[in-house]
């Protein structure tokens, strides 16, 4: 399952970020493999908003399609 397929309110565990460029970008925002996040909002044909702690991040749909997650 990818982050783009997540449902609003779902708690997720980041399973894999295969692309090294995307992985480096995600780490800058505090999201790495093994991190637990919550899907706050999923805009139609737009970004997926996830949160970790008190931080919220909007991740573009294409980028979200490359991040593998599993339910936490």
Tab-separated table of N, CA and C in Angstrom:
chain	number	residue	atom	x	y	z
A	1	UNK	N	0.858	-1.174	0.000
A	1	UNK	CA	0.000	0.000	0.000
A	1	UNK	C	0.902	1.235	0.000
A	2	UNK	N	0.475	2.262	-0.715
A	2	UNK	CA	1.248	3.504	-0.751
A	2	UNK	C	0.550	4.590	0.077
A	3	UNK	N	1.279	5.641	0.353
A	3	UNK	CA	0.725	6.748	1.126
A	3	UNK	C	-0.451	7.394	0.388
A	4	UNK	N	-0.429	7.375	-0.928
A	4	UNK	CA	-1.523	7.951	-1.721
A	4	UNK	C	-2.825	7.174	-1.537
A	5	UNK	N	-2.751	5.922	-1.097
A	5	UNK	CA	-3.937	5.097	-0.898
A	5	UNK	C	-4.478	5.168	0.528
A	6	UNK	N	-3.815	5.905	1.388
A	6	UNK	CA	-4.231	6.011	2.795
A	6	UNK	C	-5.583	6.706	2.910
A	7	UNK	N	-6.274	6.399	3.971
A	7	UNK	CA	-7.564	7.028	4.237
A	7	UNK	C	-7.401	8.062	5.344
A	8	UNK	N	-8.256	9.060	5.321
A	8	UNK	CA	-8.224	10.128	6.318
A	8	UNK	C	-8.395	9.543	7.724
A	9	UNK	N	-7.536	9.961	8.661
A	9	UNK	CA	-7.610	9.501	10.040
A	9	UNK	C	-6.830	8.229	10.312
A	10	UNK	N	-6.275	7.624	9.288
A	10	UNK	CA	-5.560	6.362	9.441
A	10	UNK	C	-4.140	6.594	9.964
A	11	UNK	N	-3.722	5.762	10.940
A	11	UNK	CA	-2.357	5.810	11.446
A	11	UNK	C	-1.523	4.832	10.636
A	12	UNK	N	-0.353	5.278	10.201
A	12	UNK	CA	0.463	4.506	9.274
A	12	UNK	C	1.911	4.425	9.735
A	13	UNK	N	2.563	3.365	9.317
A	13	UNK	CA	3.981	3.169	9.562
A	13	UNK	C	4.668	3.236	8.205
A	14	UNK	N	5.677	4.077	8.086
A	14	UNK	CA	6.394	4.195	6.820
A	14	UNK	C	7.229	2.927	6.650
A	15	UNK	N	6.906	2.124	5.633
A	15	UNK	CA	7.579	0.846	5.413
A	15	UNK	C	8.836	1.006	4.556
A	16	UNK	N	8.745	1.760	3.488
A	16	UNK	CA	9.894	1.920	2.592
A	16	UNK	C	9.746	3.180	1.752
A	17	UNK	N	10.891	3.800	1.520
A	17	UNK	CA	10.978	4.933	0.600
A	17	UNK	C	12.088	4.559	-0.380
A	18	UNK	N	11.736	3.891	-1.491
A	18	UNK	CA	12.739	3.317	-2.375
A	18	UNK	C	13.648	4.318	-3.091
A	19	UNK	N	13.120	5.449	-3.478
A	19	UNK	CA	13.906	6.437	-4.217
A	19	UNK	C	14.815	7.207	-3.253
A	20	UNK	N	16.152	7.185	-3.461
A	20	UNK	CA	17.069	7.868	-2.543
A	20	UNK	C	16.852	9.378	-2.452
A	21	UNK	N	16.444	10.003	-3.556
A	21	UNK	CA	16.184	11.443	-3.542
A	21	UNK	C	14.968	11.748	-2.686
A	22	UNK	N	13.915	10.968	-2.855
A	22	UNK	CA	12.692	11.144	-2.065
A	22	UNK	C	12.988	10.851	-0.598
A	23	UNK	N	13.788	9.822	-0.319
A	23	UNK	CA	14.142	9.472	1.054
A	23	UNK	C	14.873	10.628	1.743
A	24	UNK	N	15.831	11.238	1.042
A	24	UNK	CA	16.573	12.365	1.611
A	24	UNK	C	15.646	13.540	1.892
A	25	UNK	N	14.716	13.792	0.978
A	25	UNK	CA	13.762	14.892	1.154
A	25	UNK	C	12.848	14.612	2.351
A	26	UNK	N	12.386	13.371	2.491
A	26	UNK	CA	11.500	13.009	3.603
A	26	UNK	C	12.216	13.115	4.937
A	27	UNK	N	13.473	12.725	4.983
A	27	UNK	CA	14.243	12.797	6.231
A	27	UNK	C	14.375	14.245	6.694
A	28	UNK	N	14.502	15.163	5.759
A	28	UNK	CA	14.573	16.594	6.131
A	28	UNK	C	13.315	17.056	6.854
A	29	UNK	N	12.181	16.412	6.544
A	29	UNK	CA	10.921	16.748	7.199
A	29	UNK	C	10.653	15.877	8.409
A	30	UNK	N	11.602	15.021	8.790
A	30	UNK	CA	11.436	14.190	9.972
A	30	UNK	C	10.668	12.909	9.725
A	31	UNK	N	10.524	12.526	8.481
A	31	UNK	CA	9.833	11.278	8.149
A	31	UNK	C	10.852	10.317	7.557
A	32	UNK	N	11.036	9.189	8.214
A	32	UNK	CA	11.961	8.181	7.716
A	32	UNK	C	11.295	6.814	7.798
A	33	UNK	N	11.940	5.821	7.250
A	33	UNK	CA	11.403	4.466	7.315
A	33	UNK	C	11.279	4.057	8.779
A	34	UNK	N	10.129	3.521	9.139
A	34	UNK	CA	9.867	3.129	10.522
A	34	UNK	C	9.113	4.177	11.327
A	35	UNK	N	8.964	5.381	10.778
A	35	UNK	CA	8.243	6.453	11.477
A	35	UNK	C	6.741	6.220	11.412
A	36	UNK	N	6.035	6.625	12.465
A	36	UNK	CA	4.579	6.511	12.496
A	36	UNK	C	3.983	7.892	12.225
A	37	UNK	N	3.061	7.943	11.281
A	37	UNK	CA	2.402	9.191	10.907
A	37	UNK	C	0.895	8.973	10.874
A	38	UNK	N	0.151	10.074	10.842
A	38	UNK	CA	-1.306	9.995	10.716
A	38	UNK	C	-1.730	10.788	9.492
A	39	UNK	N	-2.642	10.223	8.711
A	39	UNK	CA	-3.174	10.909	7.536
A	39	UNK	C	-4.253	11.880	8.023
A	40	UNK	N	-3.968	13.170	7.968
A	40	UNK	CA	-4.922	14.179	8.429
A	40	UNK	C	-5.955	14.530	7.366
A	41	UNK	N	-5.499	14.604	6.126
A	41	UNK	CA	-6.379	15.047	5.047
A	41	UNK	C	-5.875	14.469	3.735
A	42	UNK	N	-6.801	14.184	2.849
A	42	UNK	CA	-6.460	13.686	1.518
A	42	UNK	C	-7.312	14.460	0.532
A	43	UNK	N	-6.710	15.422	-0.128
A	43	UNK	CA	-7.441	16.289	-1.040
A	43	UNK	C	-7.611	15.606	-2.392
A	44	UNK	N	-8.788	15.722	-3.005
A	44	UNK	CA	-9.020	15.086	-4.304
A	44	UNK	C	-8.029	15.607	-5.351
A	45	UNK	N	-7.321	14.695	-5.984
A	45	UNK	CA	-6.325	15.035	-7.015
A	45	UNK	C	-5.287	16.028	-6.500
A	46	UNK	N	-5.058	16.048	-5.181
A	46	UNK	CA	-4.092	16.967	-4.596
A	46	UNK	C	-3.214	16.263	-3.588
A	47	UNK	N	-2.624	17.028	-2.693
A	47	UNK	CA	-1.684	16.449	-1.737
A	47	UNK	C	-2.351	15.623	-0.635
A	48	UNK	N	-1.512	14.816	0.002
A	48	UNK	CA	-1.911	14.052	1.180
A	48	UNK	C	-1.260	14.761	2.366
A	49	UNK	N	-2.049	15.171	3.336
A	49	UNK	CA	-1.523	15.875	4.504
A	49	UNK	C	-1.333	14.859	5.623
A	50	UNK	N	-0.088	14.717	6.070
A	50	UNK	CA	0.219	13.796	7.162
A	50	UNK	C	0.804	14.577	8.325
A	51	UNK	N	0.677	14.007	9.499
A	51	UNK	CA	1.208	14.653	10.687
A	51	UNK	C	2.011	13.688	11.525
A	52	UNK	N	2.988	14.251	12.190
A	52	UNK	CA	3.808	13.487	13.129
A	52	UNK	C	4.134	14.443	14.263
A	53	UNK	N	3.683	14.085	15.449
A	53	UNK	CA	3.856	15.005	16.571
A	53	UNK	C	3.003	16.237	16.344
A	54	UNK	N	3.619	17.414	16.393
A	54	UNK	CA	2.885	18.662	16.173
A	54	UNK	C	3.161	19.238	14.790
A	55	UNK	N	3.754	18.448	13.928
A	55	UNK	CA	4.111	18.911	12.595
A	55	UNK	C	3.165	18.306	11.551
A	56	UNK	N	2.716	19.126	10.620
A	56	UNK	CA	1.883	18.670	9.510
A	56	UNK	C	2.626	18.950	8.216
A	57	UNK	N	2.578	17.977	7.308
A	57	UNK	CA	3.278	18.112	6.037
A	57	UNK	C	2.336	17.719	4.908
A	58	UNK	N	2.273	18.546	3.876
A	58	UNK	CA	1.495	18.215	2.680
A	58	UNK	C	2.445	17.565	1.681
A	59	UNK	N	2.148	16.328	1.313
A	59	UNK	CA	2.994	15.580	0.385
A	59	UNK	C	2.237	15.438	-0.924
A	60	UNK	N	2.859	15.866	-2.004
A	60	UNK	CA	2.233	15.791	-3.321
A	60	UNK	C	1.834	14.358	-3.661
A	61	UNK	N	0.780	14.226	-4.454
A	61	UNK	CA	0.235	12.910	-4.778
A	61	UNK	C	1.271	12.010	-5.441
A	62	UNK	N	2.031	12.529	-6.381
A	62	UNK	CA	3.050	11.707	-7.061
A	62	UNK	C	4.109	11.224	-6.089
A	63	UNK	N	4.530	12.086	-5.194
A	63	UNK	CA	5.512	11.704	-4.180
A	63	UNK	C	4.907	10.678	-3.230
A	64	UNK	N	3.654	10.862	-2.846
A	64	UNK	CA	2.968	9.931	-1.946
A	64	UNK	C	2.827	8.547	-2.572
A	65	UNK	N	2.738	8.489	-3.903
A	65	UNK	CA	2.631	7.198	-4.586
A	65	UNK	C	3.922	6.394	-4.511
A	66	UNK	N	5.034	7.060	-4.208
A	66	UNK	CA	6.315	6.347	-4.147
A	66	UNK	C	6.721	5.979	-2.715
A	67	UNK	N	5.876	6.309	-1.736
A	67	UNK	CA	6.172	5.986	-0.325
A	67	UNK	C	5.289	4.813	0.108
A	68	UNK	N	5.921	3.713	0.471
A	68	UNK	CA	5.198	2.527	0.883
A	68	UNK	C	4.907	2.595	2.381
A	69	UNK	N	3.659	2.292	2.752
A	69	UNK	CA	3.237	2.332	4.159
A	69	UNK	C	2.460	1.059	4.513
A	70	UNK	N	2.292	0.863	5.812
A	70	UNK	CA	1.410	-0.201	6.294
A	70	UNK	C	0.673	0.326	7.515
A	71	UNK	N	-0.509	-0.188	7.796
A	71	UNK	CA	-1.277	0.284	8.955
A	71	UNK	C	-0.487	0.104	10.248
A	72	UNK	N	-0.579	1.097	11.132
A	72	UNK	CA	0.154	1.036	12.410
A	72	UNK	C	-0.701	0.367	13.473
